[in-house]
XYZ file of C-alpha atoms in Angstrom:
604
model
C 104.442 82.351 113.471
C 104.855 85.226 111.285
C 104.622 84.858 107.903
C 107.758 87.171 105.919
C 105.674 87.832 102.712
C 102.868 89.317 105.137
C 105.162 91.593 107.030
C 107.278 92.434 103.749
C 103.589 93.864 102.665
C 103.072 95.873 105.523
C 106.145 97.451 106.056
C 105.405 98.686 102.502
C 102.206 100.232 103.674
C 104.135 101.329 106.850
C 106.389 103.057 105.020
C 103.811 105.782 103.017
C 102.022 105.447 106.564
C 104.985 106.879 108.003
C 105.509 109.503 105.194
C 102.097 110.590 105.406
C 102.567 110.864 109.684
C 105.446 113.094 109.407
C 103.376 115.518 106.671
C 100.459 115.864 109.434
C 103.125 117.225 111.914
C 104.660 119.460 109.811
C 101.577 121.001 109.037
C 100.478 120.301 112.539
C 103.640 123.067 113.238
C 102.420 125.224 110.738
C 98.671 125.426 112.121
C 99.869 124.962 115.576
C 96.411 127.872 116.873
C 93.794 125.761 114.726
C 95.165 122.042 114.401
C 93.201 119.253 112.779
C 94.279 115.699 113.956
C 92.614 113.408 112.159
C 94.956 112.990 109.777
C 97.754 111.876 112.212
C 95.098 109.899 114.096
C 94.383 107.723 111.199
C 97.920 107.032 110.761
C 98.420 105.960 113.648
C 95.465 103.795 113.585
C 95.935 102.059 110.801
C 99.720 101.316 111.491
C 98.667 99.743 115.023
C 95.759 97.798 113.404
C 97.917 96.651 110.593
C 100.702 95.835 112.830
C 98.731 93.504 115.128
C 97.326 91.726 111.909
C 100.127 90.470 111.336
C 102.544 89.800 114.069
C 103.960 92.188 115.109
C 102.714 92.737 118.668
C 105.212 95.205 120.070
C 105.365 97.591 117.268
C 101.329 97.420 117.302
C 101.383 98.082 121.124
C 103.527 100.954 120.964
C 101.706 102.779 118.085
C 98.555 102.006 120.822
C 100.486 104.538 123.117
C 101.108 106.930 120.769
C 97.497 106.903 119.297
C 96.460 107.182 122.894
C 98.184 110.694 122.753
C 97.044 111.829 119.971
C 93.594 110.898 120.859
C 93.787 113.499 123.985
C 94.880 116.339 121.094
C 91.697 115.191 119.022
C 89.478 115.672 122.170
C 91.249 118.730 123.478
C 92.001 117.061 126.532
C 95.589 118.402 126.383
C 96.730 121.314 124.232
C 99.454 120.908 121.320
C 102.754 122.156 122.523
C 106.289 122.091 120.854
C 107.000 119.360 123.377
C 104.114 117.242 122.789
C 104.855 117.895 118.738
C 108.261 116.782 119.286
C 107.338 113.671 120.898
C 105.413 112.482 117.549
C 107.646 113.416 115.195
C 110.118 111.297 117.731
C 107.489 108.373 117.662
C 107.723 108.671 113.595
C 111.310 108.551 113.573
C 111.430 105.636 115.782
C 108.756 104.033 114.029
C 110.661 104.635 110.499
C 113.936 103.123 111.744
C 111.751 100.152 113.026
C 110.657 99.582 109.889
C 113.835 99.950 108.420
C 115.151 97.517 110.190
C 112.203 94.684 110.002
C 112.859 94.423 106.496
C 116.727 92.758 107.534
C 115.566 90.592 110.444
C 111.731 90.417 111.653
C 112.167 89.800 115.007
C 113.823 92.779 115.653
C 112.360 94.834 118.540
C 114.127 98.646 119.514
C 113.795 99.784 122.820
C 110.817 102.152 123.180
C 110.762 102.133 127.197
C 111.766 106.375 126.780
C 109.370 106.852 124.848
C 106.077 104.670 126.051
C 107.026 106.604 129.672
C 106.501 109.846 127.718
C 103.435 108.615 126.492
C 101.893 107.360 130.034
C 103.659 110.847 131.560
C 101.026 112.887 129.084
C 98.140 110.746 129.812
C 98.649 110.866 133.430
C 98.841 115.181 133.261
C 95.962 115.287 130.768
C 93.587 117.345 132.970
C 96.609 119.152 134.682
C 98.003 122.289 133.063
C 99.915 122.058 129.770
C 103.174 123.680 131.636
C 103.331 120.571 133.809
C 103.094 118.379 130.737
C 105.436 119.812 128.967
C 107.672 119.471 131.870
C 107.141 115.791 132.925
C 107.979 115.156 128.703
C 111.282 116.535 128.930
C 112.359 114.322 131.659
C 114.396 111.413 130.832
C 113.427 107.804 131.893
C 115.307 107.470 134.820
C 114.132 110.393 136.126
C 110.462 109.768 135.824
C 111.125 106.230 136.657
C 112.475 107.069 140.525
C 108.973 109.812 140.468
C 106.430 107.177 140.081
C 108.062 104.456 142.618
C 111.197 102.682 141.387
C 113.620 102.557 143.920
C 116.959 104.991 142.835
C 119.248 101.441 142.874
C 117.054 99.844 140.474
C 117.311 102.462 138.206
C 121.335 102.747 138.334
C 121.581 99.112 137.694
C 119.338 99.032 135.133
C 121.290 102.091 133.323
C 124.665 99.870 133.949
C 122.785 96.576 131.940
C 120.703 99.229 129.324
C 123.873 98.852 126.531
C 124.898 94.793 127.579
C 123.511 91.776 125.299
C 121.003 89.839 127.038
C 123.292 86.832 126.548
C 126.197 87.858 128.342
C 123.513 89.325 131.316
C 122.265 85.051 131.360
C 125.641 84.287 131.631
C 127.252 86.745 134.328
C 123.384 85.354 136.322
C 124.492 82.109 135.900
C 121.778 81.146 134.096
C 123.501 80.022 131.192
C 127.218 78.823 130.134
C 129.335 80.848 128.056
C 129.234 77.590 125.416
C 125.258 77.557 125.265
C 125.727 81.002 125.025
C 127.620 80.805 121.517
C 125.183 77.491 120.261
C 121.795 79.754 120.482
C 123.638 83.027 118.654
C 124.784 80.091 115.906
C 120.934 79.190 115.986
C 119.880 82.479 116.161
C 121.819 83.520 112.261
C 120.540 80.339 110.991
C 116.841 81.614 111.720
C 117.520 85.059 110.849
C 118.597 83.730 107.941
C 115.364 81.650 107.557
C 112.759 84.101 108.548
C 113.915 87.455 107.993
C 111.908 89.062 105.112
C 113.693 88.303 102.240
C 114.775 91.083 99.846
C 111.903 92.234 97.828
C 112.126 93.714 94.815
C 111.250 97.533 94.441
C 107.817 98.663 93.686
C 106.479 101.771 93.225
C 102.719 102.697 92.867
C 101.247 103.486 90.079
C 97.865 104.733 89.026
C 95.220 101.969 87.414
C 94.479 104.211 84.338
C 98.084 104.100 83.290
C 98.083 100.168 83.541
C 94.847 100.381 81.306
C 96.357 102.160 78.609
C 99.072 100.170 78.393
C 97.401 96.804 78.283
C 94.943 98.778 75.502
C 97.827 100.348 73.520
C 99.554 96.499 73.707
C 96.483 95.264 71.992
C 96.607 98.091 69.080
C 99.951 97.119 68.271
C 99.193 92.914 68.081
C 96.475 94.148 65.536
C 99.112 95.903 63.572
C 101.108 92.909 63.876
C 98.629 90.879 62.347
C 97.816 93.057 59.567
C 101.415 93.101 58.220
C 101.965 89.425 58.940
C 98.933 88.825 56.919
C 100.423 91.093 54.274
C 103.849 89.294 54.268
C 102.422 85.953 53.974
C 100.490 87.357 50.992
C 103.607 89.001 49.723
C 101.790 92.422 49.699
C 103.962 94.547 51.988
C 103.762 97.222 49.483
C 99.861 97.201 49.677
C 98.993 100.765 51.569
C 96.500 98.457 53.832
C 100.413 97.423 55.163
C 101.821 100.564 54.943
C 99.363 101.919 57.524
C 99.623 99.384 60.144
C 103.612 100.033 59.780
C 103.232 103.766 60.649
C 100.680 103.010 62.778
C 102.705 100.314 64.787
C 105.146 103.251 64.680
C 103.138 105.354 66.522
C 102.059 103.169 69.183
C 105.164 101.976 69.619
C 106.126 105.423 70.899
C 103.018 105.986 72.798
C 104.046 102.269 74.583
C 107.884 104.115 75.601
C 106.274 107.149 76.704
C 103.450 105.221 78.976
C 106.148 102.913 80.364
C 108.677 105.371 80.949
C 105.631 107.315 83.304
C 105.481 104.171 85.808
C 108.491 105.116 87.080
C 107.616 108.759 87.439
C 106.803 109.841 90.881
C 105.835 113.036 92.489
C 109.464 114.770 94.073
C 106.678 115.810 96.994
C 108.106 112.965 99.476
C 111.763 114.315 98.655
C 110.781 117.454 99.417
C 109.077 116.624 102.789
C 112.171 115.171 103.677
C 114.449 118.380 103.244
C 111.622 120.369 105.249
C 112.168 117.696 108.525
C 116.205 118.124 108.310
C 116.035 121.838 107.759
C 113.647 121.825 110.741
C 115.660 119.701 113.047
C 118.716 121.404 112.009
C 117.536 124.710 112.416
C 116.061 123.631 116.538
C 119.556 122.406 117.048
C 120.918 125.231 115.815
C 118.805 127.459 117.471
C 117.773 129.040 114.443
C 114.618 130.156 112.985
C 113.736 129.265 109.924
C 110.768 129.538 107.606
C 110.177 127.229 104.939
C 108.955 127.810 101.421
C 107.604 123.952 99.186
C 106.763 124.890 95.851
C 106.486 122.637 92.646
C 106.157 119.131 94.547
C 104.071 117.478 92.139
C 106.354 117.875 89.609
C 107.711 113.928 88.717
C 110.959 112.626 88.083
C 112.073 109.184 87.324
C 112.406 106.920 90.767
C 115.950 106.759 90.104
C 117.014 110.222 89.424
C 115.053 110.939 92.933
C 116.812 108.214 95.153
C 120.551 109.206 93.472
C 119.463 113.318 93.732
C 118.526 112.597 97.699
C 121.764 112.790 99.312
C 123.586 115.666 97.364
C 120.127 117.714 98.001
C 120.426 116.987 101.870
C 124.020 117.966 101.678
C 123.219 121.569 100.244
C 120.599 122.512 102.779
C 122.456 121.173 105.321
C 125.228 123.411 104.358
C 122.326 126.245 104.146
C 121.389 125.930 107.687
C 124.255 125.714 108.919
C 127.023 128.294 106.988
C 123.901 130.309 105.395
C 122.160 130.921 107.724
C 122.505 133.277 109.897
C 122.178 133.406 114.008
C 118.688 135.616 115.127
C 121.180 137.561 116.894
C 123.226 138.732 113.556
C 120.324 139.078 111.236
C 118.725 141.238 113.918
C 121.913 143.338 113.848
C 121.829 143.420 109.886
C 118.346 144.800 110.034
C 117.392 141.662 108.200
C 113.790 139.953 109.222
C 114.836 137.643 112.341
C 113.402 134.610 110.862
C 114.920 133.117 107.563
C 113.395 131.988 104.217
C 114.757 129.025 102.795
C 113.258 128.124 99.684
C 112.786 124.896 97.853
C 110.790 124.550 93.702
C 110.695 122.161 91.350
C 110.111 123.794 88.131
C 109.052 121.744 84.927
C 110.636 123.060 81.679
C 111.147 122.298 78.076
C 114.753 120.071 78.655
C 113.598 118.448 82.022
C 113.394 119.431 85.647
C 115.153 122.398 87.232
C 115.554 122.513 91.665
C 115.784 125.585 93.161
C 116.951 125.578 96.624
C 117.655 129.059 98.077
C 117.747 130.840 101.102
C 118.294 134.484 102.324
C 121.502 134.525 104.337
C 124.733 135.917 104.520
C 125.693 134.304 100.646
C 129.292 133.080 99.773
C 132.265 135.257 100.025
C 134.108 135.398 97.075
C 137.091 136.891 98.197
C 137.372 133.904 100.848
C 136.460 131.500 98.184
C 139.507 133.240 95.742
C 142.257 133.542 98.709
C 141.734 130.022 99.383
C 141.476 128.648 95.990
C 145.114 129.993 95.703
C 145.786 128.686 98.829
C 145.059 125.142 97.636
C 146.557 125.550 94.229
C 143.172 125.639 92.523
C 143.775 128.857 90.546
C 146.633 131.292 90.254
C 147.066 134.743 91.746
C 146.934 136.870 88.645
C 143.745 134.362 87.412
C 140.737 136.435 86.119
C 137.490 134.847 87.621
C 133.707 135.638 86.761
C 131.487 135.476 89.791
C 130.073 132.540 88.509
C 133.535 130.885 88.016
C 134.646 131.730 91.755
C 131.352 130.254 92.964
C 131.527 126.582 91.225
C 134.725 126.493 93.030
C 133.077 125.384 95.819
C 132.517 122.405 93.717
C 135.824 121.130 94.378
C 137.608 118.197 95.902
C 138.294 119.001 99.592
C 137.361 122.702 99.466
C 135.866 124.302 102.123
C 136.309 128.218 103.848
C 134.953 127.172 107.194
C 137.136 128.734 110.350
C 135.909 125.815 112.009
C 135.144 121.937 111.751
C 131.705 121.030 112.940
C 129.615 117.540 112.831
C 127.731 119.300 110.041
C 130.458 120.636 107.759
C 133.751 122.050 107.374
C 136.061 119.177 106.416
C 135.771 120.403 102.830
C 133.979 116.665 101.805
C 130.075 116.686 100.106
C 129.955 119.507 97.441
C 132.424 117.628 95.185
C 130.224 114.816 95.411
C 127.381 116.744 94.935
C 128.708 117.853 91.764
C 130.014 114.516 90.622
C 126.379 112.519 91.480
C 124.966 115.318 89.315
C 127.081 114.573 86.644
C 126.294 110.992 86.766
C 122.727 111.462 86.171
C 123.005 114.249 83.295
C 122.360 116.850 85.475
C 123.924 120.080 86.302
C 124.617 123.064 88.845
C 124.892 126.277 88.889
C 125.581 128.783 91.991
C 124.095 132.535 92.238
C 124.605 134.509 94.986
C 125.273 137.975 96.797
C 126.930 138.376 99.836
C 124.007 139.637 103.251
C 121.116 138.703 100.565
C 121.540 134.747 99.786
C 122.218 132.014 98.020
C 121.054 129.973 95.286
C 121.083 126.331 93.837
C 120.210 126.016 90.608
C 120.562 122.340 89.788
C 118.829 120.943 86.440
C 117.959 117.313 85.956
C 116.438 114.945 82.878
C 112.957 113.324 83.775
C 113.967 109.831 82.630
C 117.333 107.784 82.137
C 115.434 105.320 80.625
C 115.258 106.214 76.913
C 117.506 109.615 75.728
C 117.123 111.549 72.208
C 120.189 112.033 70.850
C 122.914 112.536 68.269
C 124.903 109.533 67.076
C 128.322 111.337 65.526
C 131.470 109.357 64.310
C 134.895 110.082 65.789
C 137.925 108.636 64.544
C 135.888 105.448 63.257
C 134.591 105.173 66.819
C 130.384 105.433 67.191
C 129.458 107.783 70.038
C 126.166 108.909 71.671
C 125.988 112.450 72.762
C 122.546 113.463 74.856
C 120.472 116.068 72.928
C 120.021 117.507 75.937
C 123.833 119.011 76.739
C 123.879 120.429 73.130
C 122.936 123.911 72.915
C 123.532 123.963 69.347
C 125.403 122.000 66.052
C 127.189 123.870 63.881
C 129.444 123.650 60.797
C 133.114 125.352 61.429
C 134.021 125.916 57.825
C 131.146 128.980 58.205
C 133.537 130.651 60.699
C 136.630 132.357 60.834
C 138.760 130.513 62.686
C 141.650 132.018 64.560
C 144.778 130.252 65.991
C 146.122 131.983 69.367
C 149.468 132.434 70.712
C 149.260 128.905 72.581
C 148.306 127.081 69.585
C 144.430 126.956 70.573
C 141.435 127.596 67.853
C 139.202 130.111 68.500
C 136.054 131.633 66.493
C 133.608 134.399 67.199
C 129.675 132.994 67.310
C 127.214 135.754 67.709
C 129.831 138.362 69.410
C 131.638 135.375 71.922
C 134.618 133.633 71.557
C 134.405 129.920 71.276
C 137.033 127.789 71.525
C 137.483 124.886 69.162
C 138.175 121.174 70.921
C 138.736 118.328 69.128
C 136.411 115.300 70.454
C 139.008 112.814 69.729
C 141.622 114.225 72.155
C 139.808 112.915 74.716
C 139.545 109.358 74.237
C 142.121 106.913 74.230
C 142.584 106.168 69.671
C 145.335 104.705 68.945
C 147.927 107.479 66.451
C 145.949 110.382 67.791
C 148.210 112.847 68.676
C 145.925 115.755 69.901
C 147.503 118.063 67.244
C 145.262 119.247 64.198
C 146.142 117.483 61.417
C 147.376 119.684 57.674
C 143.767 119.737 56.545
C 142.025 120.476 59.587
C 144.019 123.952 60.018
C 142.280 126.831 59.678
C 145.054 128.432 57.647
C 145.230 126.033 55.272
C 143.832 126.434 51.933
C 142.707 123.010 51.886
C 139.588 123.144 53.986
C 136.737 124.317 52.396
C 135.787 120.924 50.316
C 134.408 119.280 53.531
C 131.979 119.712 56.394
C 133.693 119.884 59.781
C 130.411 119.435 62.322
C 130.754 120.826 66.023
C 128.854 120.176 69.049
C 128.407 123.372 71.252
C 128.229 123.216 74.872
C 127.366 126.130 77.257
C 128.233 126.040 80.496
C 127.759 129.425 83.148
C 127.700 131.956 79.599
C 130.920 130.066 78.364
C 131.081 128.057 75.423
C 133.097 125.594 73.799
C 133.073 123.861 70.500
C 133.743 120.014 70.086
C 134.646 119.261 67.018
C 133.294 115.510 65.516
C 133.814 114.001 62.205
C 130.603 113.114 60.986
C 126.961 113.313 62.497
C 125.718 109.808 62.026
C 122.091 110.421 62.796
C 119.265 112.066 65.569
C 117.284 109.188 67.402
C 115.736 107.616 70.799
C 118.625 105.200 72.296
C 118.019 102.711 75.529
C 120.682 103.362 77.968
C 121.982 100.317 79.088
C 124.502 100.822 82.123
C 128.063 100.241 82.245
C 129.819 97.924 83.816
C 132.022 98.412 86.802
C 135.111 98.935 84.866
C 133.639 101.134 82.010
C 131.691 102.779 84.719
C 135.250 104.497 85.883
C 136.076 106.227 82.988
C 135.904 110.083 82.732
C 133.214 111.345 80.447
C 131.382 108.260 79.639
C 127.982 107.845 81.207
C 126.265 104.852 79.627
C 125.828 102.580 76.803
C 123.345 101.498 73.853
C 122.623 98.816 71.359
C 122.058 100.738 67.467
C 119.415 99.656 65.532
C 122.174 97.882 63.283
C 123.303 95.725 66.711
C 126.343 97.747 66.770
C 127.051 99.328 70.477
C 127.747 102.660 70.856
C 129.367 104.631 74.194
C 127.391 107.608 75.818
C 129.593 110.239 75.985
C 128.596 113.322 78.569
C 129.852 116.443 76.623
C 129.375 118.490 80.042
C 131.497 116.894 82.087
C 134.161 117.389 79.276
C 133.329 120.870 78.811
C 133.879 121.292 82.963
C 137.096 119.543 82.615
C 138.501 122.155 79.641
C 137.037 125.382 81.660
C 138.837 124.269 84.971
C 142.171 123.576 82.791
C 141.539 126.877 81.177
C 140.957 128.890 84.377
C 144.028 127.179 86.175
C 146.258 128.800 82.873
């Protein structure tokens, strides 16, 4: 009988085994003249002996097949070929979806009958030459089946049953009734339901030291505690005995955030290793050749910023491969080397985490990009556009300047999301590129979306929280000249730029506001220079814009406390938090806000 709570801990275990397995290929690829494998044979090993431990027979018994082959490798019995490399990275992806799918139901067995005769075809040609190996592995299982003594009818029958439920097979025989049929599937759910491994919740692992210092720093602060209870029972709160333990409580309090926020830091390495399989696969299927650059993996971001990142990030070096890229054949003809460089860093800096992904191909055409922006309405004719301006358009809903629709791309869906998912975390993208040299991904990320600094600011008699992180500076308008254009907009000049002036309020639903500046907000009136009138600047691709607030409440750490599925909708809001008066306040993402005016301005 197998146990759920056993096999819900090894498919954990399976799953960095399985991580680990793919690494040892890919380098296996790299180092394909001088190849260690005793990496990938431990793997292996300890999967299979794991496996058996606790139930799960076939899994364990296939893993034996595979360790078989790698066992050959180890012993130079056979030579490592891109066929024989293919077949283990195969075996890992099987293995993974296995896994994958033991966590839902745990009897669930795939159908590894391709692979196990690729396995026995290798051992059998172990002492022939490696040209006949890697010829008997490319051979499908039908094939090889009819070569080692199965009759050619067998095999065609068997390919007709391959995709039919065993049940209806039992029935058609005659073995079983079409009702008895239906009674063991109801039977069947109602054990799924009973022993399938049961959702787990998520862990993540995290080094003993950090545990330690949080248990230690927990103990510091209940000795604080107990010095200023003793001094309020005493009614000496004032004593400086008191006053210590209260900045000192202080202080460990913030050393407790920071130590708890690092649990849920991990290394972006296994997101990383993931991009370098796809871009591989991709580029085989393409029949391009690619070289590819890891830098920065140990960098860590929060668990959650990683799993939401994941899919955009697959997106853009998908599109890399396969619109970036170009064929041997045309880079040869560009004089360009044959083989291209795409290039993925992680770079830690002062505001959080920036991700580079880049690669050397034919870069974006801009004058495609502008004729079909007009095309679609995006922007108008006589519309002025920066480089950078005509290269976020890619950005947008249902844009795309591929001649051609493709499984990979072309049906203008993904960047839009991209953009969107980025926004949702905090984050931000920017696009540099030249056409024949490449293009680049700059995308920019927080570490944590745990616990924010930030700016609490008053608009309208409504709280709101605005990440320190978007602001690239605070500023007081009345020390500016401000200009009213033509159309009725504010402008003033900050260090040699125009910045246009936006009032915060317009873009939230307060009840009498009319979007139009009221008598002693305008900047010709002689009425203005008695109060402060605080903006928030945002800079986005060398533009700026100025958001003009009421009041700036106060600078401090907030929780962010999701939003519910209804809040969750609106435009520009990105969270919530609890004041340290019990008051709630909305997170407000001044970015997204500042996108919105720049796309309304470069539509005009």
């Amino acid at each position: 009988m197998i146990d759920p709570e056993i096999v819900a801990i090894f498919l954990e275990e399976a799953t960095d085994i399985l991580h680990n397995w793919e690494k040892e290929c890919l380098t296996l690829e790299k180092n394909i003249d001088h190849p260690d494998f005793n990496g990938l044979f431990r793997c292996a090993h300890n999967i299979k002996g794991s496996a058996k431990s606790v139930g799960l027979e076939s899994l364990g018994q296939f893993v034996h097949e595979v360790e078989d082959v790698i066992n050959l490798l180890r012993n130079g019995e056979i030579k490592l070929i891109p066929k024989i490399l293919e077949f283990l990275l195969d075996a890992q992806a099987l293995l993974a979806k296995w896994v994958e799918e033991l966590n839902k139901d745990v009897n669930y067995v795939p159908n590894t009958k391709s692979h196990s005769m690729k396995a026995v075809a290798i051992k059998d040609f172990a002492k022939k030459k490696t040209g006949e190996a890697s010829q008997i592995i490319s051979k499908d299982f039908g094939t090889i089946a009819v070569e080692v003594g199965i009759e050619q009818h067998q095999v065609e029958k068997a390919i007709k049953l391959q995709n039919r439920k065993i049940g209806e097979i039992m029935v058609d025989e005659g073995i079983i009734s079409e009702k008895e049929k239906i009674e063991i599937l109801e039977k069947q759910k109602i054990m799924q339901k009973k022993a399938g491994v049961q959702k787990t919740d998520e862990s993540i692992r995290i080094s003993a030291n950090k545990i330690d210092r949080l248990i230690q720093l927990i103990g510091e602060l209940s000795i604080q505690q107990s010095i200023i209870t003793h001094a309020k029972k005493n009614k000496s709160l004032d004593s400086p005995a008191c006053g210590n333990a209260i900045s000192l409580a202080s202080k460990i309090n913030s050393e407790i955030q920071t130590n708890a926020l690092s649990l849920r830091m991990l290394p972006i390495e296994g997101l990383f290793q993931r991009l370098e399989r796809i871009i591989r696969d991709l580029a085989r299927s393409l029949k391009k050749q690619v070289e590819i650059e890891i830098e920065g993996s140990n960098v860590e971001l929060d668990k959650t910023i990683i799993e939401k990142v994941t899919d955009p990030l697959i997106h853009i070096v998908r599109n890399a491969i396969d619109h970036g890229v170009e064929s041997t054949q045309e880079r040869v003809k560009q004089q360009k080397n044959p083989t291209a460089l795409v290039r993925i860093a992680a770079i830690q800096d002062a505001t959080g985490v920036v991700l580079i992904i880049e690669d050397d191909g034919k870069g974006l055409d801009r004058e495609k990009i502008k004729k079909k922006a007009i095309e679609e309405g995006l922007i108008k004719a006589e519309a002025h556009l920066s480089d950078k301006e005509l290269n976020l358009l890619i950005l947008e809903p249902g844009f795309s300047t591929a001649d051609k629709i493709t499984d990979l791309s072309g049906r203008g869906v993904g960047m839009d999301v991209v953009k969107r998912t980025l926004d949702s975390v905090g984050g931000s993208i920017d696009i540099f590129t030249e056409k024949f040299k490449g293009t680049t991904f700059s995308i920019s990320l927080p570490t944590s979306l745990s616990i924010i600094d930030a700016l609490v600011v008053m608009v309208k008699g409504q709280r709101y929280i605005i990440p320190l992180l978007e602001l690239s500076e605070v500023l007081d308008l009345n020390s500016y000249n401000l200009e009213r254009t033509s159309t009725g907009e504010t402008m003033f000049n900050l260090r040699g730029k125009v910045v246009p002036v936006q009032k915060l309020a317009d873009y939230f639903p307060h009840p009498g506001i009319t979007g139009v500046l009221d008598e002693h907000d305008d900047p010709n009136s002689k009425n203005n220079d008695n109060f402060v009138r605080p903006a928030l600047i945002i800079e986005m691709n060398q533009s700026k814009v100025a958001f003009e607030i009421d009041k700036i409440v106060s600078q401090q750490q907030v929780v962010v406390k999701p939003l519910n599925d209804k809040l969750s909708t609106l435009p520009g809001y990105c969270g919530g938090s609890i004041m340290a008066d019990g008051e709630a306040g909305m997170i407000v993402t001044l970015r997204y806000l500042a996108q919105k005016y720049f796309e309304k301005y470069s539509n005009n």
